[in-house]
PDB file of C-alpha atoms in Angstrom:
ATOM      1  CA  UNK A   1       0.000   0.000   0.000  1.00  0.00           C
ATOM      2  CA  UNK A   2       2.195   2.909  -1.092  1.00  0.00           C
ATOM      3  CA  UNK A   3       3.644   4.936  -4.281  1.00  0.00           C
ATOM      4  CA  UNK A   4       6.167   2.018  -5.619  1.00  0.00           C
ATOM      5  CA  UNK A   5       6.265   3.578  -8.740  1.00  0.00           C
ATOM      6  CA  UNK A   6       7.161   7.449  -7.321  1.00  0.00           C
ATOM      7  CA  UNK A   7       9.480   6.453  -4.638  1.00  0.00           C
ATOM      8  CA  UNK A   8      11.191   3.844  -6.980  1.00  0.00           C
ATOM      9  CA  UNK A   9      11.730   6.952  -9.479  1.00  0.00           C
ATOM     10  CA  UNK A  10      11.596  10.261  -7.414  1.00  0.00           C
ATOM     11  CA  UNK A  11      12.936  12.082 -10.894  1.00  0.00           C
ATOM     12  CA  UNK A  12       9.523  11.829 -12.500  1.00  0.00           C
ATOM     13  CA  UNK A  13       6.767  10.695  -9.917  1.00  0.00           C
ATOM     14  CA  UNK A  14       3.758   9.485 -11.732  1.00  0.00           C
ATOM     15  CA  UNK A  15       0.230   8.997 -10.078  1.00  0.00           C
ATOM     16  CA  UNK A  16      -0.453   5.279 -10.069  1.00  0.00           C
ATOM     17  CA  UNK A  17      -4.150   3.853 -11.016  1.00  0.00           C
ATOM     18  CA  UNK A  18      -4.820   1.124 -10.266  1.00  0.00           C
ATOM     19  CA  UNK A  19      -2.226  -1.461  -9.143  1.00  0.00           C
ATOM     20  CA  UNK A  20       1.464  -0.882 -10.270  1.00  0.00           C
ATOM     21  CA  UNK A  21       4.327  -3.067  -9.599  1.00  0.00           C
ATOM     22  CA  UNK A  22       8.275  -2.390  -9.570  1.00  0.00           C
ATOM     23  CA  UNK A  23      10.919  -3.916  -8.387  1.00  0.00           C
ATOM     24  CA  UNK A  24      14.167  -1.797  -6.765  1.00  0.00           C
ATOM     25  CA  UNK A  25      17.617  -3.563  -5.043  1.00  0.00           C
ATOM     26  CA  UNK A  26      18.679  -2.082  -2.269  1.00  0.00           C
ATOM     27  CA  UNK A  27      22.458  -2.394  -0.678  1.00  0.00           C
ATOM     28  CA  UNK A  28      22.410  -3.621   2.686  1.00  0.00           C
ATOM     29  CA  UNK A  29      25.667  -4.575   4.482  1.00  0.00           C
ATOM     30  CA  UNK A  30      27.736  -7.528   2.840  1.00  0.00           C
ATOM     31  CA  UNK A  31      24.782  -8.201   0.447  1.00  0.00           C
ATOM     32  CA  UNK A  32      21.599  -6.692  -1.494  1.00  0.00           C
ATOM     33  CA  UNK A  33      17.883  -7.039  -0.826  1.00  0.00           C
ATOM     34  CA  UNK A  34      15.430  -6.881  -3.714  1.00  0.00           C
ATOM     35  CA  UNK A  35      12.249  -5.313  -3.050  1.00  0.00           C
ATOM     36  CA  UNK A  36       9.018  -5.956  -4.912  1.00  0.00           C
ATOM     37  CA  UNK A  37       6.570  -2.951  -4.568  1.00  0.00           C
ATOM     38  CA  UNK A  38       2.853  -3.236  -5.724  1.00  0.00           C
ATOM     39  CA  UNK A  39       1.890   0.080  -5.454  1.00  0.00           C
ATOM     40  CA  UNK A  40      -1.886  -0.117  -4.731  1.00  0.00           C
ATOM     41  CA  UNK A  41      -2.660   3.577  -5.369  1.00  0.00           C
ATOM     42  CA  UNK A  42      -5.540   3.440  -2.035  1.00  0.00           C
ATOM     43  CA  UNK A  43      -7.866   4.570  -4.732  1.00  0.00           C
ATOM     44  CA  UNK A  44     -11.237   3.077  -3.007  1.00  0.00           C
ATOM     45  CA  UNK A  45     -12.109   1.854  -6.224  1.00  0.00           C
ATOM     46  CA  UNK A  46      -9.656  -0.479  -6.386  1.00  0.00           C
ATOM     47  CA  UNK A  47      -9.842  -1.575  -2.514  1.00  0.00           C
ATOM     48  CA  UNK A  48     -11.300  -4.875  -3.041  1.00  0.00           C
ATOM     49  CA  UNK A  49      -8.440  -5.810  -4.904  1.00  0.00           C
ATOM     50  CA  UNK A  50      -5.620  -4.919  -2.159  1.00  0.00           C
ATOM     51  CA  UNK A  51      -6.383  -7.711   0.516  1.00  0.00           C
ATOM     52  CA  UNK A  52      -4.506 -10.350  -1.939  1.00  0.00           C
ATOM     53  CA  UNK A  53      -1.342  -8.042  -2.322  1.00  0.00           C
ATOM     54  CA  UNK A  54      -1.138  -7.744   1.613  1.00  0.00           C
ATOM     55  CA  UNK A  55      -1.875 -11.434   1.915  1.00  0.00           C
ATOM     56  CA  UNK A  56       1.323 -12.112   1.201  1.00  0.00           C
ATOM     57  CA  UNK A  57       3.765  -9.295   1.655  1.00  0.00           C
ATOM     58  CA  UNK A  58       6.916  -8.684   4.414  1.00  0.00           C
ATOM     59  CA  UNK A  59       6.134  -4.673   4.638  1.00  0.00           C
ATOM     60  CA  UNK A  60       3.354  -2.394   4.086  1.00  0.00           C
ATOM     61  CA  UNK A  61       4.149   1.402   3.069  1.00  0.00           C
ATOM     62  CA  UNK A  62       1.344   3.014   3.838  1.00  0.00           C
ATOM     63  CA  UNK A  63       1.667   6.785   2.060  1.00  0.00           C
ATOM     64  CA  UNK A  64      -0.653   9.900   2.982  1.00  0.00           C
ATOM     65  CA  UNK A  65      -0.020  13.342   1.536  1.00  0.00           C
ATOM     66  CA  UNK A  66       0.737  15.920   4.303  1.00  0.00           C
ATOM     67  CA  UNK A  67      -1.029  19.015   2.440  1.00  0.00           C
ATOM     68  CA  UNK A  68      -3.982  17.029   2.782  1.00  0.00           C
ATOM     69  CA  UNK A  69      -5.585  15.825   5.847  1.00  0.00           C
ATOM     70  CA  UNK A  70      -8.065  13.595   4.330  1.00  0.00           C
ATOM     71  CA  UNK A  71      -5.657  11.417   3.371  1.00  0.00           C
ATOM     72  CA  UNK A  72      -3.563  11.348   6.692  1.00  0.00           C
ATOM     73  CA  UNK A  73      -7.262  10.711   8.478  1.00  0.00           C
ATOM     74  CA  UNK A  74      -7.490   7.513   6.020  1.00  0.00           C
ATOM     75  CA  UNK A  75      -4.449   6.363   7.306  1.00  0.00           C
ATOM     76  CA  UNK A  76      -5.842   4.345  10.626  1.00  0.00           C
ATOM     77  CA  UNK A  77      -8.120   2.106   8.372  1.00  0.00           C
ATOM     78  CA  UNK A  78      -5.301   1.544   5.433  1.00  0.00           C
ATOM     79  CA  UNK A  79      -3.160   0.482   8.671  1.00  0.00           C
ATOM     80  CA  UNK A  80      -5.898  -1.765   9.931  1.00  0.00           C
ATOM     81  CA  UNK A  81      -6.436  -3.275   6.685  1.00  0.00           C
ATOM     82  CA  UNK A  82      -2.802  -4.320   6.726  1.00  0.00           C
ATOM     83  CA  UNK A  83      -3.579  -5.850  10.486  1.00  0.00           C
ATOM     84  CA  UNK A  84      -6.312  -7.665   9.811  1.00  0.00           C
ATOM     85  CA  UNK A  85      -4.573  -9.575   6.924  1.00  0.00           C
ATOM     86  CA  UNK A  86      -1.117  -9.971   8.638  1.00  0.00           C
ATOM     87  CA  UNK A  87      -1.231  -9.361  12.127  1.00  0.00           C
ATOM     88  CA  UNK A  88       1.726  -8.135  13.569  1.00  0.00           C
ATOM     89  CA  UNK A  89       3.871 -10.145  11.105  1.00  0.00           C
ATOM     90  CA  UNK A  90       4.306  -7.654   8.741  1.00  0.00           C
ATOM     91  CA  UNK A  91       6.944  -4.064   8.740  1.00  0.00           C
ATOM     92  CA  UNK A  92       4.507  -1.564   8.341  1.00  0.00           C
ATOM     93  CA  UNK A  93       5.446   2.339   7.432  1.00  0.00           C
ATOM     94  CA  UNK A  94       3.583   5.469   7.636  1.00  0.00           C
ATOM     95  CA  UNK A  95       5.157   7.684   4.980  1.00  0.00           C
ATOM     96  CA  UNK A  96       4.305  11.644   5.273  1.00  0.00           C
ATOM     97  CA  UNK A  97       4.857  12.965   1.504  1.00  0.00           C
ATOM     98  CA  UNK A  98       5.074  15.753   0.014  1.00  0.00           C
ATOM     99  CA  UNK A  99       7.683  17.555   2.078  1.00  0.00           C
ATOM    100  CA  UNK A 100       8.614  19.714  -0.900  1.00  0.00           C
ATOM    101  CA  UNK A 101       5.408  21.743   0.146  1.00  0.00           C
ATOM    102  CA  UNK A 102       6.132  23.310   3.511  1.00  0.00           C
ATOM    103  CA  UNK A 103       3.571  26.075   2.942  1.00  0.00           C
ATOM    104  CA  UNK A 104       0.574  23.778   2.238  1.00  0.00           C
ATOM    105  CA  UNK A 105       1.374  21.665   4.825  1.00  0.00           C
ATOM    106  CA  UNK A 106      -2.158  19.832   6.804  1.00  0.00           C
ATOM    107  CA  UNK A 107      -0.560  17.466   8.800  1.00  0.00           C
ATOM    108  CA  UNK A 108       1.962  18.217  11.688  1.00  0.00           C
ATOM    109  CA  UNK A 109       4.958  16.147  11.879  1.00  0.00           C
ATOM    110  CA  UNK A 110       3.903  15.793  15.557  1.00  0.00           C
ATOM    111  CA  UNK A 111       0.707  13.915  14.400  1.00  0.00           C
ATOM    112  CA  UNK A 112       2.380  11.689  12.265  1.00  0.00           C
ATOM    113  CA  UNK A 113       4.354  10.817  15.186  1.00  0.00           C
ATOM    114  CA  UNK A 114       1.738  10.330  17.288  1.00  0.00           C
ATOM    115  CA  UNK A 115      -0.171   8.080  15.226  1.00  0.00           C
ATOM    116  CA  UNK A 116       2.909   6.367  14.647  1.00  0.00           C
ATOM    117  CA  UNK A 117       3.730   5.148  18.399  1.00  0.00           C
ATOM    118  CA  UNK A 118      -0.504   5.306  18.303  1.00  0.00           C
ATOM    119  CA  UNK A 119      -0.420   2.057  15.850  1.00  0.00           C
ATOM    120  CA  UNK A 120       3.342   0.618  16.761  1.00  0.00           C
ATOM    121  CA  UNK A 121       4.957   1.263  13.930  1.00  0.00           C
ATOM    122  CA  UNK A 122       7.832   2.854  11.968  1.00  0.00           C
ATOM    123  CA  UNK A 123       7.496   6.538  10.216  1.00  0.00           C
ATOM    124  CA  UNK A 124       9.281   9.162   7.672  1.00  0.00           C
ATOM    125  CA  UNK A 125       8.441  12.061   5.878  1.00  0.00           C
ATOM    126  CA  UNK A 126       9.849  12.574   2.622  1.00  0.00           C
ATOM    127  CA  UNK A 127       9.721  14.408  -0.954  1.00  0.00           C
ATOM    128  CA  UNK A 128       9.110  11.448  -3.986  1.00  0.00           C
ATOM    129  CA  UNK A 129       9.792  14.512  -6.182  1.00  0.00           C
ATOM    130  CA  UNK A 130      12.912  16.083  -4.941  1.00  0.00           C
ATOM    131  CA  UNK A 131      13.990  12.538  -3.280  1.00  0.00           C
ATOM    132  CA  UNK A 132      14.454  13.585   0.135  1.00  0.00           C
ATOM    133  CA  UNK A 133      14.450  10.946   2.372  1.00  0.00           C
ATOM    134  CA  UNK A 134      13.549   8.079  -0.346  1.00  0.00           C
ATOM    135  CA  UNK A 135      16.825   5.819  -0.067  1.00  0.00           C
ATOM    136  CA  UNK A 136      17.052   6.085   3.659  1.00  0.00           C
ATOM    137  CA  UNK A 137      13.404   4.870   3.648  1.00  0.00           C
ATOM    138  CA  UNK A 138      13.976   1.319   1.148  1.00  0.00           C
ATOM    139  CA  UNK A 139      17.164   1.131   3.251  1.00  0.00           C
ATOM    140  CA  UNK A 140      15.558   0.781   6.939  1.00  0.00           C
ATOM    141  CA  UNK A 141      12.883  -1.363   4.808  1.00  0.00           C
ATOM    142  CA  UNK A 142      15.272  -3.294   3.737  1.00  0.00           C
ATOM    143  CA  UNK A 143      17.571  -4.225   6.880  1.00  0.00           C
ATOM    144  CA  UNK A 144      14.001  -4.945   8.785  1.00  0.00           C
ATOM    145  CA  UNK A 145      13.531  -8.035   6.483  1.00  0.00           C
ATOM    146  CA  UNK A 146      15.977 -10.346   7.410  1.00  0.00           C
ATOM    147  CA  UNK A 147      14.984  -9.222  11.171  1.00  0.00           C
ATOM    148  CA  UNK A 148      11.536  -9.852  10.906  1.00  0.00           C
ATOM    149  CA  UNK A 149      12.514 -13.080   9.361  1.00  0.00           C
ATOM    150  CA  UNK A 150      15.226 -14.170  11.647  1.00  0.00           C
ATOM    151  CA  UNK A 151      12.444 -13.391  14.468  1.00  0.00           C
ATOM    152  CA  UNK A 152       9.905 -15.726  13.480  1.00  0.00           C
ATOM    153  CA  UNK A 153       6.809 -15.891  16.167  1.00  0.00           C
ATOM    154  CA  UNK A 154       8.815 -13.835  18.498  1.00  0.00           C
ATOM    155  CA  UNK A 155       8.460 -11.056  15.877  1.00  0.00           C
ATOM    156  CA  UNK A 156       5.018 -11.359  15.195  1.00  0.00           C
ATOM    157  CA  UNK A 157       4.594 -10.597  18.982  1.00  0.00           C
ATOM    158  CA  UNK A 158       6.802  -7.622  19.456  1.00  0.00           C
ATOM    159  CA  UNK A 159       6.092  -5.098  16.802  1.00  0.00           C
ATOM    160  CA  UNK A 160       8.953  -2.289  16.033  1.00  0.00           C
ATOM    161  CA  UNK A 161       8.517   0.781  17.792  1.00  0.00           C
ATOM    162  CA  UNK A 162      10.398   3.994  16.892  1.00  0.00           C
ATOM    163  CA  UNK A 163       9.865   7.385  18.105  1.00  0.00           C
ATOM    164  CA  UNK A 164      11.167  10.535  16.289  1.00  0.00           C
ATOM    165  CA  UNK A 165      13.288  12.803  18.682  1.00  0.00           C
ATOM    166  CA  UNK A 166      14.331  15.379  16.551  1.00  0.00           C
ATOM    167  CA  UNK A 167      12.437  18.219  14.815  1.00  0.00           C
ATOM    168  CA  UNK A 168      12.219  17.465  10.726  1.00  0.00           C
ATOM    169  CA  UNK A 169      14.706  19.365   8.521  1.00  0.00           C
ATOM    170  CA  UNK A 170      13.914  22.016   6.638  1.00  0.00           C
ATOM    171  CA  UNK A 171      13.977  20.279   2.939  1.00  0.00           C
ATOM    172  CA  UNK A 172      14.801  22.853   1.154  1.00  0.00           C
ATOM    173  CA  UNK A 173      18.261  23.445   2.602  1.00  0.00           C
ATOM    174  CA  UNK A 174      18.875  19.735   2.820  1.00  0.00           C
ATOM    175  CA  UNK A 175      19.032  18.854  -0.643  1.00  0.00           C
ATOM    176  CA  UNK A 176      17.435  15.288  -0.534  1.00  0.00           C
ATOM    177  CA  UNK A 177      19.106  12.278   0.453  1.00  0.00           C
ATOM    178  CA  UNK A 178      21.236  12.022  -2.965  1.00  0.00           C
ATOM    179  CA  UNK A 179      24.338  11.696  -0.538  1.00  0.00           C
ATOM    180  CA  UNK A 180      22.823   8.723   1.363  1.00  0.00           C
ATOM    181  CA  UNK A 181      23.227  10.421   4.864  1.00  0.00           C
ATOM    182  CA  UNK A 182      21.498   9.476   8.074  1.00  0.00           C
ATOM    183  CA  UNK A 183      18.669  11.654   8.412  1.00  0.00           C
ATOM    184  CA  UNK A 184      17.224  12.775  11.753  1.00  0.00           C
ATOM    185  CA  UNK A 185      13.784  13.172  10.332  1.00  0.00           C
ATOM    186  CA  UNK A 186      12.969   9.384  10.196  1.00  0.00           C
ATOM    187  CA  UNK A 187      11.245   7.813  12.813  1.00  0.00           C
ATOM    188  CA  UNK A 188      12.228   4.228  11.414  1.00  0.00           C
TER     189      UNK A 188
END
């Protein structure tokens, strides 16, 4: 449940409809991790369909637009969706986008946080179009895999909490995350 296909190319982020799928390697340590991302859109109109693409999936990205609260509100039953098909066997992230647009901002990044610890699970903001905080996002994605793997029942029991500590960045002045730093604005 996410934007595969704008987070997989932040140069030219494209509005999915329907159900899109891509698939992205990631470096991790001493090896690689390949991630398959069926973007689902969370058009309604296609809701019936996104119960078999959580059926069987590791992660759940669940994306909400920060310059509009609507979507952010739609967030708890996106999350709950993912729950009732996977329990708490499953990495699920709530990804605040849209960063670029400070001005038109809806949603706090206090809120996100909230409903974040709220639901148990990880968080980030970032910019799919300027590629702020995009690679630091598959990266933590990626290194929770072989953890929630390596965890077995005793992961389905204790899901990940993370709390954000620091205030966000101010994107403009950050540049992205082209240089692959370690960003204080991820909650993941």
């Amino acid at each position: 449940v996410g934007r595969g296909k704008a987070f997989a190319q932040p140069v030219d982020p494209q509005t999915t409809i329907g159900i899109d799928f891509v698939s992205k390697t990631v470096p991790v340590d001493d090896g690689t991790v390949r991630l398959q991302l069926w973007d689902t859109a969370g058009q309604e109109r296609f809701r019936s369909l996104i119960p078999s693409y959580i059926r069987d999936s590791h992660v759940a990205v669940v994306v909400f637009d920060i310059t509009n609260r609507e979507s952010f509100e739609s967030t708890s039953k996106w999350i709950a969706d993912v729950r009732a098909q996977r329990g708490n066997d499953v990495v699920i992230v709530l990804v605040g986008n849209k960063t670029d647009l400070p001005a038109q901002r809806a949603v706090t990044t206090a809120e996100l946080e909230a409903r974040a610890a709220e639901q148990e699970i990880m968080f980030i903001e970032t910019s799919a179009k300027e590629g702020f905080n995009i690679k630091i996002l598959f990266r933590r994605l990626a290194t929770a895999l072989p953890t929630l793997e390596a965890g077995g029942n005793e992961a389905a029991e204790q899901p990940q909490v993370v709390n954000l500590t620091s205030p966000p960045p101010n994107s403009a002045s950050n540049g992205g995350d082209a240089g692959g730093g370690v960003s204080s604005y991820c909650g993941c």
